[in-house]
Short mmCIF file of C-alpha atoms in Angstrom, two decimals:
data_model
loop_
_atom_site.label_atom_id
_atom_site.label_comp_id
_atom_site.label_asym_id
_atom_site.label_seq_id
_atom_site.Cartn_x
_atom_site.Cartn_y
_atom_site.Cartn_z
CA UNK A 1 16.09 19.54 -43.94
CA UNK A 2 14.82 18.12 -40.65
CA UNK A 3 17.05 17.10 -37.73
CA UNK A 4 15.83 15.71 -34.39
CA UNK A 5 12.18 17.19 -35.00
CA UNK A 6 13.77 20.57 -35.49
CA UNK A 7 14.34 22.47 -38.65
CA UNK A 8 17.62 23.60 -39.52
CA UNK A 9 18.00 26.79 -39.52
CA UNK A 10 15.84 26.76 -36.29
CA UNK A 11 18.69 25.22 -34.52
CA UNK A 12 20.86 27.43 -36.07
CA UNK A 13 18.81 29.38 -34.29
CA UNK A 14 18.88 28.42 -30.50
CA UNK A 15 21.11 30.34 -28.75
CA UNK A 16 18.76 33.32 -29.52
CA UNK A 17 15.71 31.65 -28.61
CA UNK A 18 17.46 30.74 -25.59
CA UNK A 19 17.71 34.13 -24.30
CA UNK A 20 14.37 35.12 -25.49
CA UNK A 21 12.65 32.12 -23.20
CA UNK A 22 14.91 32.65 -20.11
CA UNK A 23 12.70 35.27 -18.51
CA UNK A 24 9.87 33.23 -19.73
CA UNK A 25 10.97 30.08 -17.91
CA UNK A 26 11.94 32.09 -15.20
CA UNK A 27 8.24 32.99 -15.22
CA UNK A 28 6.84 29.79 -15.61
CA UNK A 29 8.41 28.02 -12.82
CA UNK A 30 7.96 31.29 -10.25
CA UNK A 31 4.16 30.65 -11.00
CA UNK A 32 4.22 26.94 -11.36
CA UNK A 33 5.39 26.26 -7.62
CA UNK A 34 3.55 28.87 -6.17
CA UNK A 35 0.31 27.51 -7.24
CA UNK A 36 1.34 23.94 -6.38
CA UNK A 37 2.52 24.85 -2.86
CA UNK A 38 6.23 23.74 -3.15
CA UNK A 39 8.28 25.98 -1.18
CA UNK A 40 11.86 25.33 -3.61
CA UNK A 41 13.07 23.87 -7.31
CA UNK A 42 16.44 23.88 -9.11
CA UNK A 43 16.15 23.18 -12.48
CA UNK A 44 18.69 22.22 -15.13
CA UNK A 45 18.39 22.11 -18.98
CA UNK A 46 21.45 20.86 -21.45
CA UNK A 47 21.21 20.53 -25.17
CA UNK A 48 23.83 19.04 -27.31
CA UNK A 49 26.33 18.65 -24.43
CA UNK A 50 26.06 22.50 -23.51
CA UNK A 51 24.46 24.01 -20.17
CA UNK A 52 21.46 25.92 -21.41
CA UNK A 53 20.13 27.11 -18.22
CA UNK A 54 20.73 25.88 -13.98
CA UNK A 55 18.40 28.16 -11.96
CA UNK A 56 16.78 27.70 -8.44
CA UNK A 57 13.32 29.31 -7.03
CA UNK A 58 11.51 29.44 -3.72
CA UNK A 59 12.42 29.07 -0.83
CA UNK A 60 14.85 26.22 0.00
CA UNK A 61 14.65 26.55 4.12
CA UNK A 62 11.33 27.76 5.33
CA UNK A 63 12.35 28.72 8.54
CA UNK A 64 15.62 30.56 7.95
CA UNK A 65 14.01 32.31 4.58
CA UNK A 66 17.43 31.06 2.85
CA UNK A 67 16.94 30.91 -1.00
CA UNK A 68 17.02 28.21 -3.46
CA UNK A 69 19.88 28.77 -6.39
CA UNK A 70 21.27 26.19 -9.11
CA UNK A 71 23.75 25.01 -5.90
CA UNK A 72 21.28 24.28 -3.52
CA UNK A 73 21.59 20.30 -2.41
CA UNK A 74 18.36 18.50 -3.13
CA UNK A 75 17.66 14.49 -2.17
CA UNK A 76 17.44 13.01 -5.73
CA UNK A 77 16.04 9.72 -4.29
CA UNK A 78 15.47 6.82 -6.96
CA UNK A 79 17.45 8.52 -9.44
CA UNK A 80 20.26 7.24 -7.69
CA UNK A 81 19.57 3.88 -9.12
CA UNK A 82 20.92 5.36 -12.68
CA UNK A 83 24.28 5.97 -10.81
CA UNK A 84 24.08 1.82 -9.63
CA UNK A 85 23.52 1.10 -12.76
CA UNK A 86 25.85 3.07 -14.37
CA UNK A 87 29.01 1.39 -12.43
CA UNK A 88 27.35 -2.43 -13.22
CA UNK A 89 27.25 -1.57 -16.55
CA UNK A 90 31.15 -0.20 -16.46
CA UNK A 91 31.57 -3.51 -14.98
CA UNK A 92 29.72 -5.41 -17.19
CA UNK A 93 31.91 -3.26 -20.02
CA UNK A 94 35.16 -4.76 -18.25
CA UNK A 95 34.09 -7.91 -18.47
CA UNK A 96 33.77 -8.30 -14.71
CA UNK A 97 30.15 -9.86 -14.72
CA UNK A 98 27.57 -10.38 -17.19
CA UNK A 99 23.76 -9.41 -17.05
CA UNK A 100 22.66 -12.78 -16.79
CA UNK A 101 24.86 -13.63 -14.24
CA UNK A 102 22.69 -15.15 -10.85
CA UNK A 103 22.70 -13.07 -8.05
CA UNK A 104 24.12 -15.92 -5.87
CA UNK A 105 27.46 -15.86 -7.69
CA UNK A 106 28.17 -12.93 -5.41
CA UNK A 107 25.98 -13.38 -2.10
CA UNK A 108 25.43 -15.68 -0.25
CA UNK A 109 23.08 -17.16 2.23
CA UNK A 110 20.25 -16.13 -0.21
CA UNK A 111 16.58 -17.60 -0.19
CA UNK A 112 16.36 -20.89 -2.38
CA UNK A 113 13.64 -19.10 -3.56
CA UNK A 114 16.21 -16.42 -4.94
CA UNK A 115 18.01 -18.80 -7.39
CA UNK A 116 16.80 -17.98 -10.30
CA UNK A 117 17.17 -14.17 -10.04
CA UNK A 118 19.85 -12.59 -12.52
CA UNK A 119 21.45 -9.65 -12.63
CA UNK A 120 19.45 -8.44 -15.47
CA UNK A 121 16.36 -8.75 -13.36
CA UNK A 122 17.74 -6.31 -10.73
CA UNK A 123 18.77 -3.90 -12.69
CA UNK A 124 15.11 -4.12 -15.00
CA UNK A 125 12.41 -4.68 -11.53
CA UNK A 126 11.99 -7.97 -13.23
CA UNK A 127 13.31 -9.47 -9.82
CA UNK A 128 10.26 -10.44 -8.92
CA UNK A 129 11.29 -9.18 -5.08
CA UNK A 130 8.50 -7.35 -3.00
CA UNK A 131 8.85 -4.33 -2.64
CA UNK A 132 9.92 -3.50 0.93
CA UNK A 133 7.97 0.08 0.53
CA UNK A 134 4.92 -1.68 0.44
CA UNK A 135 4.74 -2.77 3.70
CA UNK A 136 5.53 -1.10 6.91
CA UNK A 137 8.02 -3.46 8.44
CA UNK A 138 11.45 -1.77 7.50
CA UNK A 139 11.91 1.21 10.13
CA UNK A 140 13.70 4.49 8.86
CA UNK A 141 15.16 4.72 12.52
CA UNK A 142 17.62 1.66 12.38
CA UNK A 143 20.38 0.46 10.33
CA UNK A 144 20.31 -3.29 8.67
CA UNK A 145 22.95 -5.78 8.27
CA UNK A 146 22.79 -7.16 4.61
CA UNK A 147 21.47 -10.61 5.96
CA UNK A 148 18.97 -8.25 8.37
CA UNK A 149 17.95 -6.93 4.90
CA UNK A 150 17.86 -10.16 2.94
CA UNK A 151 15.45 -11.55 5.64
CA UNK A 152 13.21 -8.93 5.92
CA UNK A 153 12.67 -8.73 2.31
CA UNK A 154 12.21 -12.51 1.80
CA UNK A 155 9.66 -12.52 4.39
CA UNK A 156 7.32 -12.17 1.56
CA UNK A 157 7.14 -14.57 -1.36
CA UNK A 158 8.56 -13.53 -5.37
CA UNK A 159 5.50 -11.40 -6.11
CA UNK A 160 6.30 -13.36 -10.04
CA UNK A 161 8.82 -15.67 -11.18
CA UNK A 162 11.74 -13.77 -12.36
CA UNK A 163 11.79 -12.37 -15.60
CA UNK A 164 8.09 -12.79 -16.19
CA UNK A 165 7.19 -9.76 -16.12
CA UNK A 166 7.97 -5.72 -14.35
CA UNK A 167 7.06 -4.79 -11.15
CA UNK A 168 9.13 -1.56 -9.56
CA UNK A 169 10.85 -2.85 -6.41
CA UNK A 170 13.03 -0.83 -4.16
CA UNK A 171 14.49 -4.20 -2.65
CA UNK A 172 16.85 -4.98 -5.50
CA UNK A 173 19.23 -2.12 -5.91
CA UNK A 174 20.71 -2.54 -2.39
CA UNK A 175 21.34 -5.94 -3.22
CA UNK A 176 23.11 -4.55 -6.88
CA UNK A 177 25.39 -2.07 -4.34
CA UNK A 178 26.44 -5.10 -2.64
CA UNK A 179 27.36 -7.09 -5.58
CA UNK A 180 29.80 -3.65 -6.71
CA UNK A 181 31.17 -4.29 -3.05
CA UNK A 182 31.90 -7.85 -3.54
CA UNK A 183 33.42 -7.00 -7.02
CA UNK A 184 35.59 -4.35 -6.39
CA UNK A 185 36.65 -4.75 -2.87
CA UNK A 186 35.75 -1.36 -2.08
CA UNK A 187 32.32 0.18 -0.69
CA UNK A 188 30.22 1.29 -2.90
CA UNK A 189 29.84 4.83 -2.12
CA UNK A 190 33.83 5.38 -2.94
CA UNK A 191 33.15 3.29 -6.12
CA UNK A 192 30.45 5.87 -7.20
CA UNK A 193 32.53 9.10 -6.42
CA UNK A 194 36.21 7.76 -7.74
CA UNK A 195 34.22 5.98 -11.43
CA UNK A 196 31.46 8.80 -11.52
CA UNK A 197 31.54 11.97 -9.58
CA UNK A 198 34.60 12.53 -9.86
CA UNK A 199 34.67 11.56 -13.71
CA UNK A 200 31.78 13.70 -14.58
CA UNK A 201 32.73 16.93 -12.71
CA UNK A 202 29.89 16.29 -9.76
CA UNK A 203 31.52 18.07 -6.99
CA UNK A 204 28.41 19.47 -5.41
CA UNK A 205 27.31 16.06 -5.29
CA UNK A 206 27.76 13.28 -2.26
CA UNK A 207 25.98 10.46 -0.55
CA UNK A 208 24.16 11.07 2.18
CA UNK A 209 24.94 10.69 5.84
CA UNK A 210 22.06 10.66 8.89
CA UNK A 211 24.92 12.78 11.15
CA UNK A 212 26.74 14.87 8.78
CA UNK A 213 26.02 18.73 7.55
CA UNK A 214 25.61 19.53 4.26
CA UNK A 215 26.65 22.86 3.25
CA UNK A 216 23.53 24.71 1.27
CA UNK A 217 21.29 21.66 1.75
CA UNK A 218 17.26 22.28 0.94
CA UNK A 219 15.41 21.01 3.74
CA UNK A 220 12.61 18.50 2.98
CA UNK A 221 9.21 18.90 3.34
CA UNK A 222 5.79 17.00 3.28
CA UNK A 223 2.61 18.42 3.17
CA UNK A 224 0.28 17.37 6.03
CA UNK A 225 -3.34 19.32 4.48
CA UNK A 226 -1.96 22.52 3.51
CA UNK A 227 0.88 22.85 5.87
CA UNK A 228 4.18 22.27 5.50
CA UNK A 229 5.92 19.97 7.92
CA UNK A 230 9.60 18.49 8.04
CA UNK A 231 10.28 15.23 6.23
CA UNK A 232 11.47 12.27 7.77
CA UNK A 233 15.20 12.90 8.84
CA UNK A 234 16.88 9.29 8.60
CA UNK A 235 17.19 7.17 6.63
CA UNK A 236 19.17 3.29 6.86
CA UNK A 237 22.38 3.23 4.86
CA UNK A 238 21.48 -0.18 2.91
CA UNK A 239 18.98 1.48 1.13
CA UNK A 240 21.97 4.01 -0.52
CA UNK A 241 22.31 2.80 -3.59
CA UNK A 242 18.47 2.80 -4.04
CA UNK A 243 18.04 6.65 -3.24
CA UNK A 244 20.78 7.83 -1.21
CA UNK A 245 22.56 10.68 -3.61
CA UNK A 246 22.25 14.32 -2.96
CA UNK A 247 23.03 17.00 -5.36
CA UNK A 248 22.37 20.33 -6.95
CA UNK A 249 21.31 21.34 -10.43
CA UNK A 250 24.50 22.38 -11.80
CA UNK A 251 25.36 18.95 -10.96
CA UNK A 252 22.88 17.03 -12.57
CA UNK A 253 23.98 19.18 -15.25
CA UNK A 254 26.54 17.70 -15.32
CA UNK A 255 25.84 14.04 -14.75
CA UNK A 256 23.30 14.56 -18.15
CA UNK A 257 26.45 15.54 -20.25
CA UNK A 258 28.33 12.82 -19.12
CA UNK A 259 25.25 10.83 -20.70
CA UNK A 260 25.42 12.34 -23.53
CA UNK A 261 29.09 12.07 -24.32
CA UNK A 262 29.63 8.61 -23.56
CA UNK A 263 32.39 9.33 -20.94
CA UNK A 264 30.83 6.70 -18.62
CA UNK A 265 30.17 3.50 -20.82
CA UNK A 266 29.85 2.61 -24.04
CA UNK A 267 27.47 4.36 -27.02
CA UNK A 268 26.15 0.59 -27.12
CA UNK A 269 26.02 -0.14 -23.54
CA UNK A 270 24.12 3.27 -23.15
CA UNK A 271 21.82 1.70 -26.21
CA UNK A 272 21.38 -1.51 -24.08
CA UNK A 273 20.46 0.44 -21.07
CA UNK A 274 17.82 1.96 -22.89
CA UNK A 275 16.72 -1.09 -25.29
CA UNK A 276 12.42 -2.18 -23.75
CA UNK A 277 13.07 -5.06 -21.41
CA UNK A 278 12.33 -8.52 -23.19
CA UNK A 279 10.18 -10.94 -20.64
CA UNK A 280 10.25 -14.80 -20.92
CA UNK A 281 7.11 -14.84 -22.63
CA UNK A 282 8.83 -12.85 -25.68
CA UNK A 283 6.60 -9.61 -24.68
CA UNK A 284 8.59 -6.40 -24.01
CA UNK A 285 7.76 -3.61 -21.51
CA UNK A 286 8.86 0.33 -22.19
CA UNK A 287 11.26 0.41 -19.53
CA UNK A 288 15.31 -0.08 -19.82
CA UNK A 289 17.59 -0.25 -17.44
CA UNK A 290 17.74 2.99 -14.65
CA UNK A 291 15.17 4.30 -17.81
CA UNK A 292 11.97 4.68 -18.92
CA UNK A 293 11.15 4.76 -22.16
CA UNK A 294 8.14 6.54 -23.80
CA UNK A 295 7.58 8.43 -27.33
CA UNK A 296 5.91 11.80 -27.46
CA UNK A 297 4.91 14.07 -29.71
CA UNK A 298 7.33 12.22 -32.16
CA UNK A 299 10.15 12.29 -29.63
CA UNK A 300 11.71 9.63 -28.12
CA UNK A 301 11.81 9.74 -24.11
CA UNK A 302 14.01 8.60 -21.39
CA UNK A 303 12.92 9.56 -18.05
CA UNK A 304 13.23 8.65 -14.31
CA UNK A 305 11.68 10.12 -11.10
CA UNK A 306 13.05 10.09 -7.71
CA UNK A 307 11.38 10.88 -4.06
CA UNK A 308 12.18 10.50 -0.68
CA UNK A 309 10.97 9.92 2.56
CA UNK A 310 12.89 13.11 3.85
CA UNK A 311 10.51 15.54 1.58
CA UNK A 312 12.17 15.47 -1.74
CA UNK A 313 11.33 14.61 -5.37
CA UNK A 314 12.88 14.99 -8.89
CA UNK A 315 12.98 13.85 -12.29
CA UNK A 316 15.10 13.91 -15.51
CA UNK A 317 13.83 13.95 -19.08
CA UNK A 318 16.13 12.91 -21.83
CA UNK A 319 14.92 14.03 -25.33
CA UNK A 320 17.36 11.49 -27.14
CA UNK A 321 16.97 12.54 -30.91
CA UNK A 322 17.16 16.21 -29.95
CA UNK A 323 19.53 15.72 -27.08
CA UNK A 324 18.19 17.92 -25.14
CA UNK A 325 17.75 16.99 -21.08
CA UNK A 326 15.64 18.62 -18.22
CA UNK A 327 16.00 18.27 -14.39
CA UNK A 328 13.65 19.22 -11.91
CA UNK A 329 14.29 19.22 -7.90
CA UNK A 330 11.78 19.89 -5.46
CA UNK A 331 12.36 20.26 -1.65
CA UNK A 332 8.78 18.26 -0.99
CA UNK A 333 7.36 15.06 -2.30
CA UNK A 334 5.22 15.81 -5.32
CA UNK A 335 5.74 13.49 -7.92
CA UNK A 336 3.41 14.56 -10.06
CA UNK A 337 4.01 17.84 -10.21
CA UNK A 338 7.81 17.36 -10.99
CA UNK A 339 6.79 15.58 -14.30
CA UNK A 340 4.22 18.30 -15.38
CA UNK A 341 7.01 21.22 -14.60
CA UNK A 342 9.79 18.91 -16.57
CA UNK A 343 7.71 18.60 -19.49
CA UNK A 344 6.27 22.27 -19.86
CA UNK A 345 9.84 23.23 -19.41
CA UNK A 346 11.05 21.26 -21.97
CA UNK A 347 8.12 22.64 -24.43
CA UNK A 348 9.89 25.89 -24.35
CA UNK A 349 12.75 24.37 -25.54
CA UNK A 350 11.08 21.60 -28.21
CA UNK A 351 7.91 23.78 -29.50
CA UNK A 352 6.86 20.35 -30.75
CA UNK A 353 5.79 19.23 -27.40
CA UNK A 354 3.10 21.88 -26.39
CA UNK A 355 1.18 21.51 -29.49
#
């Protein structure tokens, strides 16, 4: 009998082989940032709803020497967007809006141009919006008003007509935090913590602030040709729910059970969020909603990465038929490297993979 790529009696199994690969992981990712030059990680793996191992290695502030653990707070940059999407989709759930609502039911004073951008196209980067991070005019030293933002980003033409076809923009999921705004009266941030933190457990986690301490923060870093230098400390609060959210392992943990279990949203809103994006021409691309969608080795994938400005990147794997998920956090920009380290972790775990 087979289940999820895994015999039986192999995952009757598990909780042995568990403790046989801990050193082994252990092991792996000691080596695997040392080579790569990346002074911290915290990594998290859960299978079927259960914490199989939070850890943290390296160093998480140069400088002081302080160590990286499972609690250390790490920027999780675009990985936010899953938590934006998350609360549409409750909202969606309740009835509140619908994916194909227009995005000028709920702001105003938006480009004509804009008109025929849906809600569905925010949440997919079928927008067709340029992406502000390709250019150099928004500065990480100023805040923006939501017009301020609006203008700056329609200073470039739709890069496609919307819903034609994908394009990753970082310009529509500040526009999706305002629309939770206008929809529940209340600003986004405390939306996020009352309907998700708080439901999932996430108390290591919080949004971050340009002026406020964070207890056990990793400090960012970018490499500048071999040497490590500090990553760019601000950061303008419109741009929060696009990559705002810091947190630890334990509580991405966490957040990946709450997946899981369906405490959020629906099984079939979860499905939706995960279904290939349909364009106009009847094609489909691999990529859901806050998820991207790939098959390997036999098993199916959901995965997202995050970086940041500030010196930060990450990424979570979803193994959705054998329910397994892996986290990685880095305290420098490496995107790359966070994918290689998520998937050899996750080999340890699903054999299948490394063959």
């Amino acid at each position: 009998m087979k289940l999820a790529g895994l015999s039986f009696i192999a995952l009757l199994a598990l909780p042995l082989a568990v403790a046989a690969q801990t050193d082994a992981v252990d092991a792996l990712v000691r080596d695997f940032i040392k080579q790569k030059n990346i002074p911290a990680a915290a990594i998290a793996v859960v299978h079927h709803g259960r914490v199989v191992k939070t850890a943290g290695y390296g160093v998480a502030d140069v400088e002081l020497n302080v160590h990286a653990t499972e609690h250390s707070v790490f920027e999780i940059g675009s990985i936010t967007k899953q938590f934006t999407a998350q609360v549409v989709m409750m909202l969606v759930d309740e009835g509140k809006l619908r994916l194909d609502d227009s995005l000028t039911r709920f702001l105003s004073d938006l480009p004509r141009e804009w008109s025929g951008i849906r809600i569905r196209h925010l949440l997919t980067h079928t927008s067709g919006l340029h992406d502000w991070e390709r250019d150099t005019t928004l500065s990480f030293w100023r805040e923006y008003t939501t017009a301020e933002f609006v203008a700056l980003v329609a200073r470039r033409p739709l890069d496609f007509a919307p819903g034609s076809r994908f394009g990753y923009t970082n310009s529509a999921y500040p526009l999706l935090g305002k629309v939770v705004e206008q929809l529940t009266g209340m600003p986004y941030e405390r939306v996020v913590m009352e309907r998700i933190f708080r439901t999932a457990g996430m108390v290591e986690t919080r949004f971050r602030d340009n002026r406020t301490l964070v207890l056990n923060r990793a400090t960012g870093y970018a490499d500048h040709g071999g040497q490590l230098v500090h990553g760019i400390p601000w950061r303008p609060a419109i741009l929060t729910p696009n990559g705002g959210i810091l947190s630890t392992a334990t509580d991405m943990a966490r957040w990946n059970i709450a997946l899981s279990n369906g405490t959020l949203v629906k099984p079939a809103t979860m499905a939706v969020m995960l279904t290939p994006t349909r364009f106009t021409d009847g094609s489909t691309f691999p990529g859901g909603i806050a998820w991207f969608t790939d098959t390997v080795r036999g098993h199916r994938v959901a995965v997202h990465n995050g970086s940041t400005m500030a010196g930060y990147s990450s990424v979570v794997y979803r193994y959705l038929d054998a329910d397994l998920s892996v986290v990685v956090l880095f305290n420098i920009d490496r995107f790359d490297a966070v994918n290689t380290l998520a998937t050899l972790i996750a080999s340890h775990y699903l054999p299948a993979l490394a063959k």
